Amino acid sequence: MDILILGAGAVGLSLAARLSKVSDVHAVCRQKHADTIRAEGFKMTGIWGEETSFFSCSEDIPENGKYDYIFISSKSTATRSICEQFADVIEGNEVISLQNGIGNEEIISEYTDHVIGGTIITGFEWTGDASVHVSVESGPMQLGRFPSGMDDSVQKLAEVLQQAGVPVFTTDNIKGALWSKVLYNCALNPLGAIMGVPYGKLENPHAWSIIEGMIHEAFRITAVEKVRLPWDNAIEYLRYLKEYQLPNTRAHHSSMLQDLAASKRTEIEFLNGAVVQRAKEYFIDVPYNSFITSQIHFMEDLRTKSN
């Protein structure tokens, strides 16, 4: 099986390393990572094991490449530009979004009729060029036909991932799975970035009251959009977040915190910002998510303009 991974950062390269054991993989990544992988291999540590892997990678796609599946694992802010750059390769192919937030699959569907939604709640942290530490995992990867349903192509991909040692489930309700991850990220990611603390510190009652406000607002949006979630209401989800998800990712630092430290734009518009945008369409007031979105944008401006 031939697999292409576009926008391969920490997540995409870790996935490429695993898949390279059972399939032919090419990862499109930054040149510094490609050079290191060719010379020394990709180094992975943490809960996915410690290993060094060699696989095909470069800043572009090999000529005349044919692929069974194409992953997009970039930041959500790059989805549109990646689809534009590689439109000829994406068109008509099976494309999997393995990204944060709401809206990536809709963008990809403008370029191909074969879209698979994916979620992964695992912490991947850079430790050097082509070197990643897999720190935490709050559940298996989920895959499903977007916007809903299941088919043989999704099942076949899941089987390949399982053979590669990647925990994965399939679902006929990928939109619900995507929103489930968005709830988790909306609750912890921006607040962890603003406060500069690992997720475990957000159990503090003052921080938790903000999280409660954001989650109750997000559930108002999912109710209007009739998204099927594993929880009947915000209170049930908040209990799950506090008792299961937060303990399993207590030591993890927000990806937004890492982006801000590197003076990069964050994915806020695909998370809390997506809640705000949808709320405007439905004339719903979401002050907690509006404030947190504006706060992250303020921090982005401070860092990007100072550099």
Coordinates of C-alpha atoms in Angstrom, one line a residue:
M1 CA 0.0 0.0 0.0
D2 CA 1.3 3.5 -0.9
I3 CA 0.6 6.3 1.6
L4 CA 1.3 10.0 1.3
I5 CA 1.5 12.3 4.4
L6 CA 1.2 16.0 3.6
G7 CA 2.1 18.7 6.1
A8 CA 4.1 16.2 8.2
G9 CA 5.1 17.7 11.5
A10 CA 5.4 15.9 14.8
V11 CA 2.1 14.0 14.3
G12 CA 2.7 13.2 10.6
L13 CA 6.3 12.1 10.9
S14 CA 5.4 9.9 13.9
L15 CA 2.6 8.3 11.9
A16 CA 4.9 7.9 8.9
A17 CA 7.5 6.1 11.1
R18 CA 4.8 3.6 12.3
L19 CA 3.3 3.1 8.8
S20 CA 6.6 2.6 7.2
K21 CA 6.8 -0.8 8.9
V22 CA 3.8 -2.1 6.9
S23 CA 3.5 0.1 3.8
D24 CA 5.4 2.4 1.4
V25 CA 5.2 5.9 2.9
H26 CA 6.3 9.3 1.6
A27 CA 6.1 12.3 4.0
V28 CA 6.1 15.9 2.8
C29 CA 7.9 17.8 5.6
R30 CA 10.4 20.6 6.2
Q31 CA 13.8 20.1 4.6
K32 CA 15.7 20.1 7.9
H33 CA 13.7 17.1 9.0
A34 CA 14.1 15.3 5.7
D35 CA 17.8 15.8 5.8
T36 CA 18.0 14.5 9.3
I37 CA 15.9 11.4 8.6
R38 CA 18.0 10.5 5.5
A39 CA 21.2 10.8 7.5
E40 CA 20.3 9.6 11.0
G41 CA 16.7 8.4 10.9
F42 CA 13.5 9.7 12.7
K43 CA 13.8 9.2 16.4
M44 CA 10.7 8.5 18.5
T45 CA 10.5 8.1 22.3
G46 CA 7.7 7.8 24.8
I47 CA 4.6 5.7 25.1
W48 CA 4.7 4.6 21.4
G49 CA 8.1 3.1 22.1
E50 CA 11.7 4.1 21.4
E51 CA 12.9 3.5 17.9
T52 CA 14.7 5.0 14.9
S53 CA 13.0 4.8 11.5
F54 CA 14.0 5.6 8.0
F55 CA 11.4 6.4 5.3
S56 CA 11.0 8.5 2.2
C57 CA 10.5 12.2 2.8
S58 CA 11.2 15.6 1.2
E59 CA 9.6 19.0 0.8
D60 CA 7.7 17.8 -2.3
I61 CA 6.0 14.8 -3.8
P62 CA 8.0 12.4 -6.0
E63 CA 7.1 12.6 -9.7
N64 CA 4.4 10.2 -10.9
G65 CA 3.6 9.1 -7.4
K66 CA 0.3 7.1 -7.0
Y67 CA -1.2 6.8 -3.6
D68 CA -3.9 4.7 -2.0
Y69 CA -4.4 7.1 0.9
I70 CA -3.3 10.7 1.5
F71 CA -3.1 12.1 5.1
I72 CA -3.1 15.8 5.9
S73 CA -1.6 16.2 9.3
S74 CA -0.7 19.9 9.2
K75 CA -1.9 22.6 11.5
S76 CA -5.4 23.6 10.5
T77 CA -4.2 27.0 9.5
A78 CA -2.4 25.3 6.6
T79 CA -5.2 23.1 5.3
R80 CA -6.3 25.4 2.5
S81 CA -2.8 26.2 1.2
I82 CA -1.9 22.5 1.2
C83 CA -5.0 21.6 -0.8
E84 CA -4.2 24.3 -3.3
Q85 CA -0.5 23.3 -3.6
F86 CA -1.3 19.6 -4.1
A87 CA -4.7 19.8 -5.7
D88 CA -3.7 17.6 -8.7
V89 CA -2.6 14.8 -6.4
I90 CA -5.6 15.2 -4.0
E91 CA -8.3 15.2 -6.6
G92 CA -10.2 11.9 -6.7
N93 CA -8.1 10.3 -4.0
E94 CA -8.9 9.2 -0.5
V95 CA -7.8 12.0 1.8
I96 CA -7.8 11.8 5.6
S97 CA -7.7 14.8 7.8
L98 CA -5.8 14.1 11.0
Q99 CA -6.0 17.6 12.4
N100 CA -7.4 19.7 15.2
G101 CA -10.7 21.5 15.1
I102 CA -13.8 21.9 13.0
G103 CA -13.8 22.8 9.3
N104 CA -10.8 20.9 7.8
E105 CA -12.9 18.2 6.2
E106 CA -15.2 20.8 4.6
I107 CA -12.2 22.5 3.1
I108 CA -10.7 19.2 1.8
S109 CA -14.1 18.2 0.3
E110 CA -13.8 21.1 -2.1
Y111 CA -10.8 19.2 -3.7
T112 CA -11.9 15.6 -3.5
D113 CA -15.2 13.6 -3.1
H114 CA -13.4 11.0 -1.0
V115 CA -12.9 12.5 2.5
I116 CA -12.2 10.5 5.7
G117 CA -12.4 12.3 9.0
G118 CA -9.9 11.4 11.7
T119 CA -9.2 12.2 15.3
I120 CA -6.1 11.6 17.4
I121 CA -5.9 12.6 21.0
T122 CA -2.2 12.0 21.6
G123 CA 0.6 14.3 22.7
F124 CA 3.5 14.7 20.2
E125 CA 6.3 17.0 21.3
W126 CA 9.4 18.0 19.4
T127 CA 12.7 17.1 21.1
G128 CA 14.9 18.1 18.1
D129 CA 15.0 17.9 14.3
A130 CA 13.2 14.7 13.3
S131 CA 12.9 13.7 16.9
V132 CA 9.6 13.4 18.7
H133 CA 8.5 12.4 22.2
V134 CA 5.0 10.8 22.4
S135 CA 4.0 12.0 25.9
V136 CA 0.3 11.2 26.5
E137 CA -2.7 9.4 24.9
S138 CA -6.3 10.0 25.9
G139 CA -7.8 7.4 23.5
P140 CA -7.4 5.6 20.2
M141 CA -7.4 7.3 16.8
Q142 CA -10.9 7.3 15.2
L143 CA -11.7 7.2 11.5
G144 CA -15.0 7.5 9.6
R145 CA -16.4 8.6 6.3
F146 CA -17.1 12.3 6.3
P147 CA -19.7 13.6 7.0
S148 CA -21.0 10.3 8.2
G149 CA -21.0 6.6 7.5
M150 CA -18.6 3.7 7.1
D151 CA -17.3 1.7 4.1
D152 CA -14.6 -0.8 3.1
S153 CA -12.1 1.9 2.3
V154 CA -12.2 3.3 5.8
Q155 CA -12.0 -0.2 7.3
K156 CA -9.0 -1.2 5.2
L157 CA -7.1 1.9 6.3
A158 CA -7.9 1.1 9.9
E159 CA -6.6 -2.4 9.5
V160 CA -3.3 -1.1 8.1
L161 CA -2.9 1.3 11.0
Q162 CA -3.6 -1.5 13.5
Q163 CA -0.9 -3.6 11.8
A164 CA 1.4 -0.7 12.2
G165 CA 0.7 -0.6 16.0
V166 CA -1.5 2.5 16.0
P167 CA -4.5 2.2 18.2
V168 CA -7.6 3.0 16.1
F169 CA -11.4 2.6 16.0
T170 CA -13.8 3.1 13.2
T171 CA -17.1 5.0 13.5
D172 CA -20.1 5.9 11.4
N173 CA -20.4 9.1 13.3
I174 CA -17.1 10.9 12.6
K175 CA -18.7 14.3 13.1
G176 CA -19.5 13.4 16.6
A177 CA -15.9 12.2 17.2
L178 CA -14.5 15.4 15.7
W179 CA -16.7 17.5 18.0
S180 CA -15.7 15.3 21.0
K181 CA -12.1 16.2 20.4
V182 CA -13.0 19.8 19.8
L183 CA -14.7 19.9 23.2
Y184 CA -11.5 18.6 24.8
N185 CA -9.3 21.1 22.9
C186 CA -11.6 24.1 23.5
A187 CA -11.6 23.4 27.2
L188 CA -7.8 22.9 27.8
N189 CA -5.7 24.1 24.9
P190 CA -6.2 27.9 24.9
L191 CA -6.4 28.3 28.7
G192 CA -3.3 26.2 29.1
A193 CA -1.6 28.5 26.6
I194 CA -2.8 31.7 28.3
M195 CA -1.7 30.6 31.7
G196 CA 1.4 28.8 30.6
V197 CA 0.7 25.7 32.6
P198 CA 0.3 21.9 31.9
Y199 CA -3.3 20.7 31.7
G200 CA -3.3 19.3 35.2
K201 CA -3.1 22.8 36.7
L202 CA -6.4 23.6 35.1
E203 CA -8.3 21.7 37.8
N204 CA -7.9 24.9 39.9
P205 CA -11.5 26.1 40.7
H206 CA -11.0 29.5 39.1
A207 CA -9.7 27.9 35.8
W208 CA -12.4 25.2 35.9
S209 CA -15.2 27.8 36.1
I210 CA -14.0 29.2 32.8
I211 CA -13.8 25.7 31.3
E212 CA -17.4 25.1 32.4
G213 CA -18.5 28.3 30.7
M214 CA -16.8 27.4 27.4
I215 CA -18.2 23.8 27.4
H216 CA -21.8 24.8 28.2
E217 CA -21.6 27.3 25.2
A218 CA -20.2 24.6 22.9
F219 CA -23.0 22.2 23.8
R220 CA -25.5 24.9 22.7
I221 CA -23.9 24.8 19.2
T222 CA -23.8 21.0 19.0
A223 CA -27.5 20.9 20.0
V224 CA -28.5 23.2 17.2
E225 CA -26.4 21.2 14.7
K226 CA -27.8 18.0 16.0
V227 CA -24.4 16.5 16.5
R228 CA -24.5 13.0 18.1
L229 CA -22.2 13.0 21.1
P230 CA -21.4 10.3 23.8
W231 CA -22.7 12.7 26.5
D232 CA -26.3 13.9 26.8
N233 CA -25.3 17.3 28.2
A234 CA -22.4 19.6 29.2
I235 CA -22.4 18.4 32.8
E236 CA -21.9 14.8 31.7
Y237 CA -19.0 15.8 29.5
L238 CA -17.4 18.0 32.2
R239 CA -17.4 15.0 34.6
Y240 CA -15.7 12.8 31.9
L241 CA -13.2 15.5 31.2
K242 CA -12.3 15.9 34.9
E243 CA -12.3 12.2 35.8
Y244 CA -10.7 10.6 32.7
Q245 CA -9.3 13.0 30.0
L246 CA -7.6 15.4 32.3
P247 CA -5.8 12.8 34.5
N248 CA -4.5 11.0 31.4
T249 CA -3.0 14.2 29.9
R250 CA -2.1 16.0 33.2
A251 CA 1.5 16.6 32.2
H252 CA 0.8 17.7 28.6
H253 CA 1.5 21.3 27.6
S254 CA -0.8 23.0 25.2
S255 CA 0.0 23.0 21.5
M256 CA -1.1 26.7 21.4
L257 CA 1.5 27.4 24.1
Q258 CA 4.2 25.9 21.9
D259 CA 2.9 27.9 18.9
L260 CA 3.0 31.1 20.8
A261 CA 6.4 30.4 22.2
A262 CA 7.6 30.0 18.6
S263 CA 5.7 33.2 17.5
K264 CA 3.4 31.2 15.2
R265 CA -0.3 31.6 14.6
T266 CA -2.4 29.1 16.5
E267 CA -5.4 26.9 15.5
I268 CA -7.8 29.0 17.7
E269 CA -10.1 29.8 14.7
F270 CA -10.7 26.0 14.2
L271 CA -11.5 25.5 17.9
N272 CA -13.1 28.1 20.1
G273 CA -13.2 30.5 17.1
A274 CA -15.3 27.9 15.3
V275 CA -17.7 27.9 18.2
V276 CA -17.9 31.7 18.0
Q277 CA -18.4 31.7 14.2
R278 CA -21.3 29.2 14.4
A279 CA -22.8 31.0 17.3
K280 CA -23.0 34.1 15.2
E281 CA -24.9 32.2 12.5
Y282 CA -27.4 30.9 15.1
F283 CA -27.6 34.2 17.1
I284 CA -26.3 32.5 20.2
D285 CA -24.3 34.4 22.8
V286 CA -21.0 32.7 23.7
P287 CA -19.0 35.2 25.8
Y288 CA -16.6 32.7 27.3
N289 CA -15.5 31.4 23.9
S290 CA -15.5 34.9 22.4
F291 CA -13.2 36.2 25.1
I292 CA -10.8 33.3 25.0
T293 CA -10.6 33.5 21.2
S294 CA -9.8 37.3 21.4
Q295 CA -7.2 36.7 24.1
I296 CA -5.3 34.1 22.0
H297 CA -5.4 36.5 19.0
F298 CA -4.0 39.3 21.2
M299 CA -1.2 37.0 22.3
E300 CA -0.5 36.0 18.7
D301 CA -0.3 39.7 17.7
L302 CA 2.0 40.5 20.6
R303 CA 4.5 37.8 19.6
T304 CA 4.3 38.0 15.8
K305 CA 4.6 41.8 15.7
S306 CA 7.5 41.8 18.3
N307 CA 9.4 39.5 15.9

